[in-house]
mmCIF file of N, CA, C and O in Angstrom:
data_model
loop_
_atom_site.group_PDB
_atom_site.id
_atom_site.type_symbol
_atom_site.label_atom_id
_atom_site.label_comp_id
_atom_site.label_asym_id
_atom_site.label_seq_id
_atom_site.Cartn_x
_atom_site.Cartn_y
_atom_site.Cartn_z
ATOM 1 N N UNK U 1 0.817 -1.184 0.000
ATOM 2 C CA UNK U 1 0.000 0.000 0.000
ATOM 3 C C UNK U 1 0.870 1.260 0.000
ATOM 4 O O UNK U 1 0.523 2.382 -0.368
ATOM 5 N N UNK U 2 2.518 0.735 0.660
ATOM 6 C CA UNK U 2 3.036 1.933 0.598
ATOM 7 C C UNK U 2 3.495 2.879 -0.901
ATOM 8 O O UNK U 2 3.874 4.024 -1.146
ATOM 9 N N UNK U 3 3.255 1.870 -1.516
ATOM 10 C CA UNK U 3 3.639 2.349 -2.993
ATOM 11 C C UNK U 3 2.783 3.616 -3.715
ATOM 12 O O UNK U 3 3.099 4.679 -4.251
ATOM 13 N N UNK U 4 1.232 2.740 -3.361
ATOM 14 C CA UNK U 4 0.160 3.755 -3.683
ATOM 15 C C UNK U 4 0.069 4.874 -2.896
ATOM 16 O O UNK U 4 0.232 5.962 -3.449
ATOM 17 N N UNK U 5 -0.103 4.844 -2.010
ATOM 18 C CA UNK U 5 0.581 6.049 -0.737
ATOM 19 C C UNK U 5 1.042 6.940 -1.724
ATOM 20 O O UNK U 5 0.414 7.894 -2.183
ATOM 21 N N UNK U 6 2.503 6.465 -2.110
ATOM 22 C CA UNK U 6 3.362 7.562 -2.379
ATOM 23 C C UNK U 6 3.104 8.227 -3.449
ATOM 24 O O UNK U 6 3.433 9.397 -3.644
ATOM 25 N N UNK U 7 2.348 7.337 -4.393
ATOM 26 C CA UNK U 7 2.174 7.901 -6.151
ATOM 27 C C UNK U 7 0.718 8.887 -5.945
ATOM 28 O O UNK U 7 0.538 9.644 -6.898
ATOM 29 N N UNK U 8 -0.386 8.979 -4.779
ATOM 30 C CA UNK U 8 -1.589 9.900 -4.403
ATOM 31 C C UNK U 8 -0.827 10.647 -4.036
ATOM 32 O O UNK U 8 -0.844 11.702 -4.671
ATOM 33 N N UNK U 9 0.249 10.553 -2.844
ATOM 34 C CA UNK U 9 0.540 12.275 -2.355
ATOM 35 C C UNK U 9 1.189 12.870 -3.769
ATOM 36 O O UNK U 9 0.684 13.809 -4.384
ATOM 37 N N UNK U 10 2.118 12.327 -4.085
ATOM 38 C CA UNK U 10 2.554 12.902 -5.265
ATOM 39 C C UNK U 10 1.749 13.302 -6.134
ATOM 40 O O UNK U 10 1.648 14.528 -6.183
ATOM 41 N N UNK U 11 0.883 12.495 -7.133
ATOM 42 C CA UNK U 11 0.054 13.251 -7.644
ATOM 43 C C UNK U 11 -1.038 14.080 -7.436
ATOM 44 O O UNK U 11 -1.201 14.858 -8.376
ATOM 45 N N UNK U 12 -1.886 14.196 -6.491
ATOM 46 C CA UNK U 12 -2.477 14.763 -5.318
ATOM 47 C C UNK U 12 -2.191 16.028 -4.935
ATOM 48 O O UNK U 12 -2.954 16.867 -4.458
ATOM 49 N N UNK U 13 -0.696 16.127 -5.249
ATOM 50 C CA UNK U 13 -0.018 17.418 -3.793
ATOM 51 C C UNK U 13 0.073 17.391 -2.614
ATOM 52 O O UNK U 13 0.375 18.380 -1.947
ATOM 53 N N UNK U 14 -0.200 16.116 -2.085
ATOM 54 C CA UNK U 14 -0.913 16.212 -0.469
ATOM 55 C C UNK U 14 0.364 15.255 0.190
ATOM 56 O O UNK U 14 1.191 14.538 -0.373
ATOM 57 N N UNK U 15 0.127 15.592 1.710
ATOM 58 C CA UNK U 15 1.144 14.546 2.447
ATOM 59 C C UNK U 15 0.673 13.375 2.329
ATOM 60 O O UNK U 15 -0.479 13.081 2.010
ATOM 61 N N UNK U 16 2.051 12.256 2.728
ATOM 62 C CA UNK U 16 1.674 10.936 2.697
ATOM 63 C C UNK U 16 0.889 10.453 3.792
ATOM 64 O O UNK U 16 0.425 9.314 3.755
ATOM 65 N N UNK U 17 0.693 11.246 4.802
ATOM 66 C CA UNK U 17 -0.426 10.674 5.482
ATOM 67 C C UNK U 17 -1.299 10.931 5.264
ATOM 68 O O UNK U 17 -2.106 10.347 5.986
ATOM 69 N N UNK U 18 -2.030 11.997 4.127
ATOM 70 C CA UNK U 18 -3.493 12.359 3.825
ATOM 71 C C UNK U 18 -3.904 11.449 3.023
ATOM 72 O O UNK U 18 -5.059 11.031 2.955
ATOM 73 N N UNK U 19 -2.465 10.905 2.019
ATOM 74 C CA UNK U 19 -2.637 10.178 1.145
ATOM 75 C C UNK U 19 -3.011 8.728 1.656
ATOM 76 O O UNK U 19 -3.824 8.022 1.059
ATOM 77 N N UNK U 20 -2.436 8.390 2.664
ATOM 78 C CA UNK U 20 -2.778 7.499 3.404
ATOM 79 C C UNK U 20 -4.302 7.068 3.783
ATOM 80 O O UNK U 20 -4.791 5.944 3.668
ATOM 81 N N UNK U 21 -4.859 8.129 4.214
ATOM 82 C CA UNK U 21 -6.506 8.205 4.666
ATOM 83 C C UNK U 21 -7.341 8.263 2.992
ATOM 84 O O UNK U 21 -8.447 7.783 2.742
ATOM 85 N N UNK U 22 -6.514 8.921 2.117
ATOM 86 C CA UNK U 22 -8.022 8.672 1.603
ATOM 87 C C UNK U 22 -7.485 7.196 0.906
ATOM 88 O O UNK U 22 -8.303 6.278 0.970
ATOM 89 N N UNK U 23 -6.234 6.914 0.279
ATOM 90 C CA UNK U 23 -6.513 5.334 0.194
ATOM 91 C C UNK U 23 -7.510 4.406 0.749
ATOM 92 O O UNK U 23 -8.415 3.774 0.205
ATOM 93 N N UNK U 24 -7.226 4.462 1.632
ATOM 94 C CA UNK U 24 -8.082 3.812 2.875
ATOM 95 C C UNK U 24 -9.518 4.132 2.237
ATOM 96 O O UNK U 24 -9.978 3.445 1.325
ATOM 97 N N UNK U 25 -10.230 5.300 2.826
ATOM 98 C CA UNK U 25 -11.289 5.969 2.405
ATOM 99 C C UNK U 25 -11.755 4.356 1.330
ATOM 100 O O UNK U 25 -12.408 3.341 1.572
ATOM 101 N N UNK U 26 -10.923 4.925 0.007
ATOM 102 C CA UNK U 26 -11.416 4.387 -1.836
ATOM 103 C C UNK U 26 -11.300 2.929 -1.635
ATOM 104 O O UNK U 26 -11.984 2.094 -2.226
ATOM 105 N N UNK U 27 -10.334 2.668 -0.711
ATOM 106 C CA UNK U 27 -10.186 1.043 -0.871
ATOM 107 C C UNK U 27 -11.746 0.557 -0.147
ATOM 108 O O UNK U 27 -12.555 0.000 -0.889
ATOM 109 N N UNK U 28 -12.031 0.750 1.018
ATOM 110 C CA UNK U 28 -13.019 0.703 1.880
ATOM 111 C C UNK U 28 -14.322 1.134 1.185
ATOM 112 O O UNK U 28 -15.286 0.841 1.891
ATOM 113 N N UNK U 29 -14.610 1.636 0.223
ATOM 114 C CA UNK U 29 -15.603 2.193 -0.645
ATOM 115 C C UNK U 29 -16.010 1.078 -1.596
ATOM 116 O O UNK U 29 -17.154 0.777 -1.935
ATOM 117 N N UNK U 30 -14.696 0.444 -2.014
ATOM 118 C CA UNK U 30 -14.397 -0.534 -3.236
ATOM 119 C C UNK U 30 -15.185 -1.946 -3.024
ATOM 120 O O UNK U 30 -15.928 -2.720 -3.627
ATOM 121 N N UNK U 31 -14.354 -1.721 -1.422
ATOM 122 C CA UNK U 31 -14.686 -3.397 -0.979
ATOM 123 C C UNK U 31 -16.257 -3.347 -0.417
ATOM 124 O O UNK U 31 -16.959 -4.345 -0.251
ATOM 125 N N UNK U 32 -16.563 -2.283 -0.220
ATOM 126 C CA UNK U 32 -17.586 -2.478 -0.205
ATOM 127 C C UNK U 32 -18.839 -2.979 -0.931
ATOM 128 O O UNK U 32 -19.859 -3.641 -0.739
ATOM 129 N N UNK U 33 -18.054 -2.149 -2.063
ATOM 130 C CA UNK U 33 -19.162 -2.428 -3.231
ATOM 131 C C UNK U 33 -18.643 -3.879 -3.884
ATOM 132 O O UNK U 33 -19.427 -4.684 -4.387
ATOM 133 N N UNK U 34 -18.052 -3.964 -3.848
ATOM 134 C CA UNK U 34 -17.713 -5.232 -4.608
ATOM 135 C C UNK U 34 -17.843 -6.987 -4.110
ATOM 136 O O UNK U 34 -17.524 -7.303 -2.964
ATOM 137 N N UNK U 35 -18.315 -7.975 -5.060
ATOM 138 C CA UNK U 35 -18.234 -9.226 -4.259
ATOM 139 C C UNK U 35 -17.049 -9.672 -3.353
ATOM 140 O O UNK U 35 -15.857 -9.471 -3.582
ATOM 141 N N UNK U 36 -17.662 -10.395 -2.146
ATOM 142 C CA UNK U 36 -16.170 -10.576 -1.104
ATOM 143 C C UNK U 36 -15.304 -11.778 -1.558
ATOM 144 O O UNK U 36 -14.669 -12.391 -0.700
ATOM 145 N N UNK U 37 -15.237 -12.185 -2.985
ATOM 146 C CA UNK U 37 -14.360 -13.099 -3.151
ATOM 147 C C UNK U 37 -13.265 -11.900 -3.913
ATOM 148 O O UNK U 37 -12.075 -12.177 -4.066
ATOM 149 N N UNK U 38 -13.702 -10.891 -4.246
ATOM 150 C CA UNK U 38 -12.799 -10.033 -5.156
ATOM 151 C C UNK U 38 -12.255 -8.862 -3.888
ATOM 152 O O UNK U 38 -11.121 -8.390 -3.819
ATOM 153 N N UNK U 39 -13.280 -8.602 -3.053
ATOM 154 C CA UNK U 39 -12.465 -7.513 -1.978
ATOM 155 C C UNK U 39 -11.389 -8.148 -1.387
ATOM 156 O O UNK U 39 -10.403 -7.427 -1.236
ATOM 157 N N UNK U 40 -11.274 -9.575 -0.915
ATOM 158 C CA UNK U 40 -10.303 -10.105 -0.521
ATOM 159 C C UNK U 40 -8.706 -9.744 -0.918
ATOM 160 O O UNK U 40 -7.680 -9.605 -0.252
ATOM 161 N N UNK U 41 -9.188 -9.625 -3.051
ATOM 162 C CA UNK U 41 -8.160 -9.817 -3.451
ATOM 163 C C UNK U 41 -7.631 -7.975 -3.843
ATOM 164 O O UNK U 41 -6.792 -7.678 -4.693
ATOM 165 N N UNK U 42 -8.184 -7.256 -3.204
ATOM 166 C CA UNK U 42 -7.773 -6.106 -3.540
ATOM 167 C C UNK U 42 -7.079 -5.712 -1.884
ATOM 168 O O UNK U 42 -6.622 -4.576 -1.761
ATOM 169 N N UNK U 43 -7.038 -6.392 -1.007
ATOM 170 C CA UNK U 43 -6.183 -6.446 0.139
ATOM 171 C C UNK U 43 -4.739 -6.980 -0.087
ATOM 172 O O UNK U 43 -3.711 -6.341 0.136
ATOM 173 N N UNK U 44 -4.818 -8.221 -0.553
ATOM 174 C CA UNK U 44 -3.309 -8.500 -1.680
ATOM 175 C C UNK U 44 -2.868 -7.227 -2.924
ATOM 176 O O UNK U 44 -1.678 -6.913 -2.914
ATOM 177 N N UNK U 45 -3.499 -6.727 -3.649
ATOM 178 C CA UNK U 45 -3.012 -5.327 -3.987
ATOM 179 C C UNK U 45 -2.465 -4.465 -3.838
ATOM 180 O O UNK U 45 -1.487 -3.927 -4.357
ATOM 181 N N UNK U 46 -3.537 -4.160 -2.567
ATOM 182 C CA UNK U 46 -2.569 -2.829 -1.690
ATOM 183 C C UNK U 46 -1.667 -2.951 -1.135
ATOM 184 O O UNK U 46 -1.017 -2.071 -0.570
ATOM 185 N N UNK U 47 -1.455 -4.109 -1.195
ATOM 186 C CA UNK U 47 -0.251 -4.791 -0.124
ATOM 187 C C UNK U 47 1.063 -5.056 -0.969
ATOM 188 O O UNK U 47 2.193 -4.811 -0.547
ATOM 189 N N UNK U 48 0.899 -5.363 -1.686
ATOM 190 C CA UNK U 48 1.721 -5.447 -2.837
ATOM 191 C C UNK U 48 1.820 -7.176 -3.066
ATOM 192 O O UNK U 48 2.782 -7.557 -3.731
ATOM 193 N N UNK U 49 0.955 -8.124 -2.591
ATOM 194 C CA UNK U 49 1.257 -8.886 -2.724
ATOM 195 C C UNK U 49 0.326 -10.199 -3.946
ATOM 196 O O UNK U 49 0.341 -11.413 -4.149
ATOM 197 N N UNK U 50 -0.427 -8.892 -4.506
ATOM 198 C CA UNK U 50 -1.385 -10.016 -5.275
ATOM 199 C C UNK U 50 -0.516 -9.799 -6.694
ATOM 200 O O UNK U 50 0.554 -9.199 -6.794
ATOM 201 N N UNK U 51 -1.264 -10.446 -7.748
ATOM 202 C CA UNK U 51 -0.922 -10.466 -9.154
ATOM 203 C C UNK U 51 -1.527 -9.469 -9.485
ATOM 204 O O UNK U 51 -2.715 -9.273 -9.231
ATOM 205 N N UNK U 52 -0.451 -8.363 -10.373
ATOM 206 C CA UNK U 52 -1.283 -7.252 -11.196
ATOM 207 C C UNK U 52 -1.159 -7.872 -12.486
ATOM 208 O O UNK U 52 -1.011 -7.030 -13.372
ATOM 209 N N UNK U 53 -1.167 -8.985 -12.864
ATOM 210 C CA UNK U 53 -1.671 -9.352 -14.333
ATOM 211 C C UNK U 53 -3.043 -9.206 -14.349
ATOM 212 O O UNK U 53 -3.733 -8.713 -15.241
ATOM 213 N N UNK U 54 -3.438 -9.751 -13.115
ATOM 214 C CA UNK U 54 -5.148 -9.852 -13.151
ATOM 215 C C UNK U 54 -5.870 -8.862 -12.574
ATOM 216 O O UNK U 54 -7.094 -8.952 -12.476
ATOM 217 N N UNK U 55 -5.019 -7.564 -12.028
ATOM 218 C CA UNK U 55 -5.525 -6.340 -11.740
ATOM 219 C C UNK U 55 -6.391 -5.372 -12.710
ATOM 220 O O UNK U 55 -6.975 -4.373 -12.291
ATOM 221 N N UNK U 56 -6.399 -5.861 -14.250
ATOM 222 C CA UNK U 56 -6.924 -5.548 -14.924
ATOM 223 C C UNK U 56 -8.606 -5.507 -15.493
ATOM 224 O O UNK U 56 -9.489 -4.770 -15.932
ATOM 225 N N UNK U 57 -8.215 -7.115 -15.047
ATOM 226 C CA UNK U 57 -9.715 -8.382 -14.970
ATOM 227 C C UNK U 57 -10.494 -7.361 -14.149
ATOM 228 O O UNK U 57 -11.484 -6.781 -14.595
ATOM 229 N N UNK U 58 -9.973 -7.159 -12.867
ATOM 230 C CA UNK U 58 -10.928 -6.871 -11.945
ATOM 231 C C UNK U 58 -11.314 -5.506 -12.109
ATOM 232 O O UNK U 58 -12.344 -5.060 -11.603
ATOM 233 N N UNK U 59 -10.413 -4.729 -12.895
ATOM 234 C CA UNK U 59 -11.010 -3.439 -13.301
ATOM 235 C C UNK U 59 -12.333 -3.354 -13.814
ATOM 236 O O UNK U 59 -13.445 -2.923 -13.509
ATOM 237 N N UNK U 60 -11.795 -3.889 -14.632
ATOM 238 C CA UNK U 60 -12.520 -4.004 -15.644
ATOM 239 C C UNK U 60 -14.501 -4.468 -15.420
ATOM 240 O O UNK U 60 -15.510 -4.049 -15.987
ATOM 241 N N UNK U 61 -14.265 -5.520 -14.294
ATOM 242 C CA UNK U 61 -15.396 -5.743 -13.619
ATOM 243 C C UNK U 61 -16.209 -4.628 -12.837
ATOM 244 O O UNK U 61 -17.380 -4.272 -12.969
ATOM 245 N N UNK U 62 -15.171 -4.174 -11.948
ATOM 246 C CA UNK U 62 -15.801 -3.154 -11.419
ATOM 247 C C UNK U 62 -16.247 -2.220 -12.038
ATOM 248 O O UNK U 62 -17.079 -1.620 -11.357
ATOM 249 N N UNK U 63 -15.967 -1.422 -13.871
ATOM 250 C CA UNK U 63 -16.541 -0.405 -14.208
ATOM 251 C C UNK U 63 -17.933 -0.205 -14.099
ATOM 252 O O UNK U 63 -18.354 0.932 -14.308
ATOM 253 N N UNK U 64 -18.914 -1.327 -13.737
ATOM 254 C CA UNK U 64 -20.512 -1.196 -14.350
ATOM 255 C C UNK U 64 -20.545 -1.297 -12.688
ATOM 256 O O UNK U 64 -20.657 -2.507 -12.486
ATOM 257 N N UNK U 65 -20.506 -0.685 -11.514
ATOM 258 C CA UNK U 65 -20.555 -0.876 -10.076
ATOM 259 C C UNK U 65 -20.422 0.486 -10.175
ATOM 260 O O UNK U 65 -19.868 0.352 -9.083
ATOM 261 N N UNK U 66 -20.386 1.456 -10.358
ATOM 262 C CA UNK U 66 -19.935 2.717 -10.439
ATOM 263 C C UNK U 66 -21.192 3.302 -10.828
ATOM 264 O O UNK U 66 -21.274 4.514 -11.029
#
């Protein structure tokens, strides 16, 4: 998560701890909306520990949730 952290404050303008909260915030928004076999896997994400081959897949799912 620390990765994403850093690329919101940066693009953002904001400190890494604001950036911090609203991560949080969007991730927590996400998983909400989304089935819990897929929120699971957006905890491996932020973490850095899932596959971003298939980070796409799940984009892609989520556009019509919006």
């Amino acid at each position: 998560m620390e990765e994403i952290v850093k690329m919101v404050s940066e693009k953002a303008g904001i400190s890494e701890s604001q950036a911090k909260i609203a991560v949080q915030v969007v991730s927590g928004i996400l998983k909400d909306r989304m089935p819990e076999t897929m929120s699971k896997h957006l905890d491996s994400y932020l973490k850095g520990d899932g596959d971003a081959g298939n980070l796409g897949d799940m984009a892609g799912k989520l556009g019509g949730m919006f």
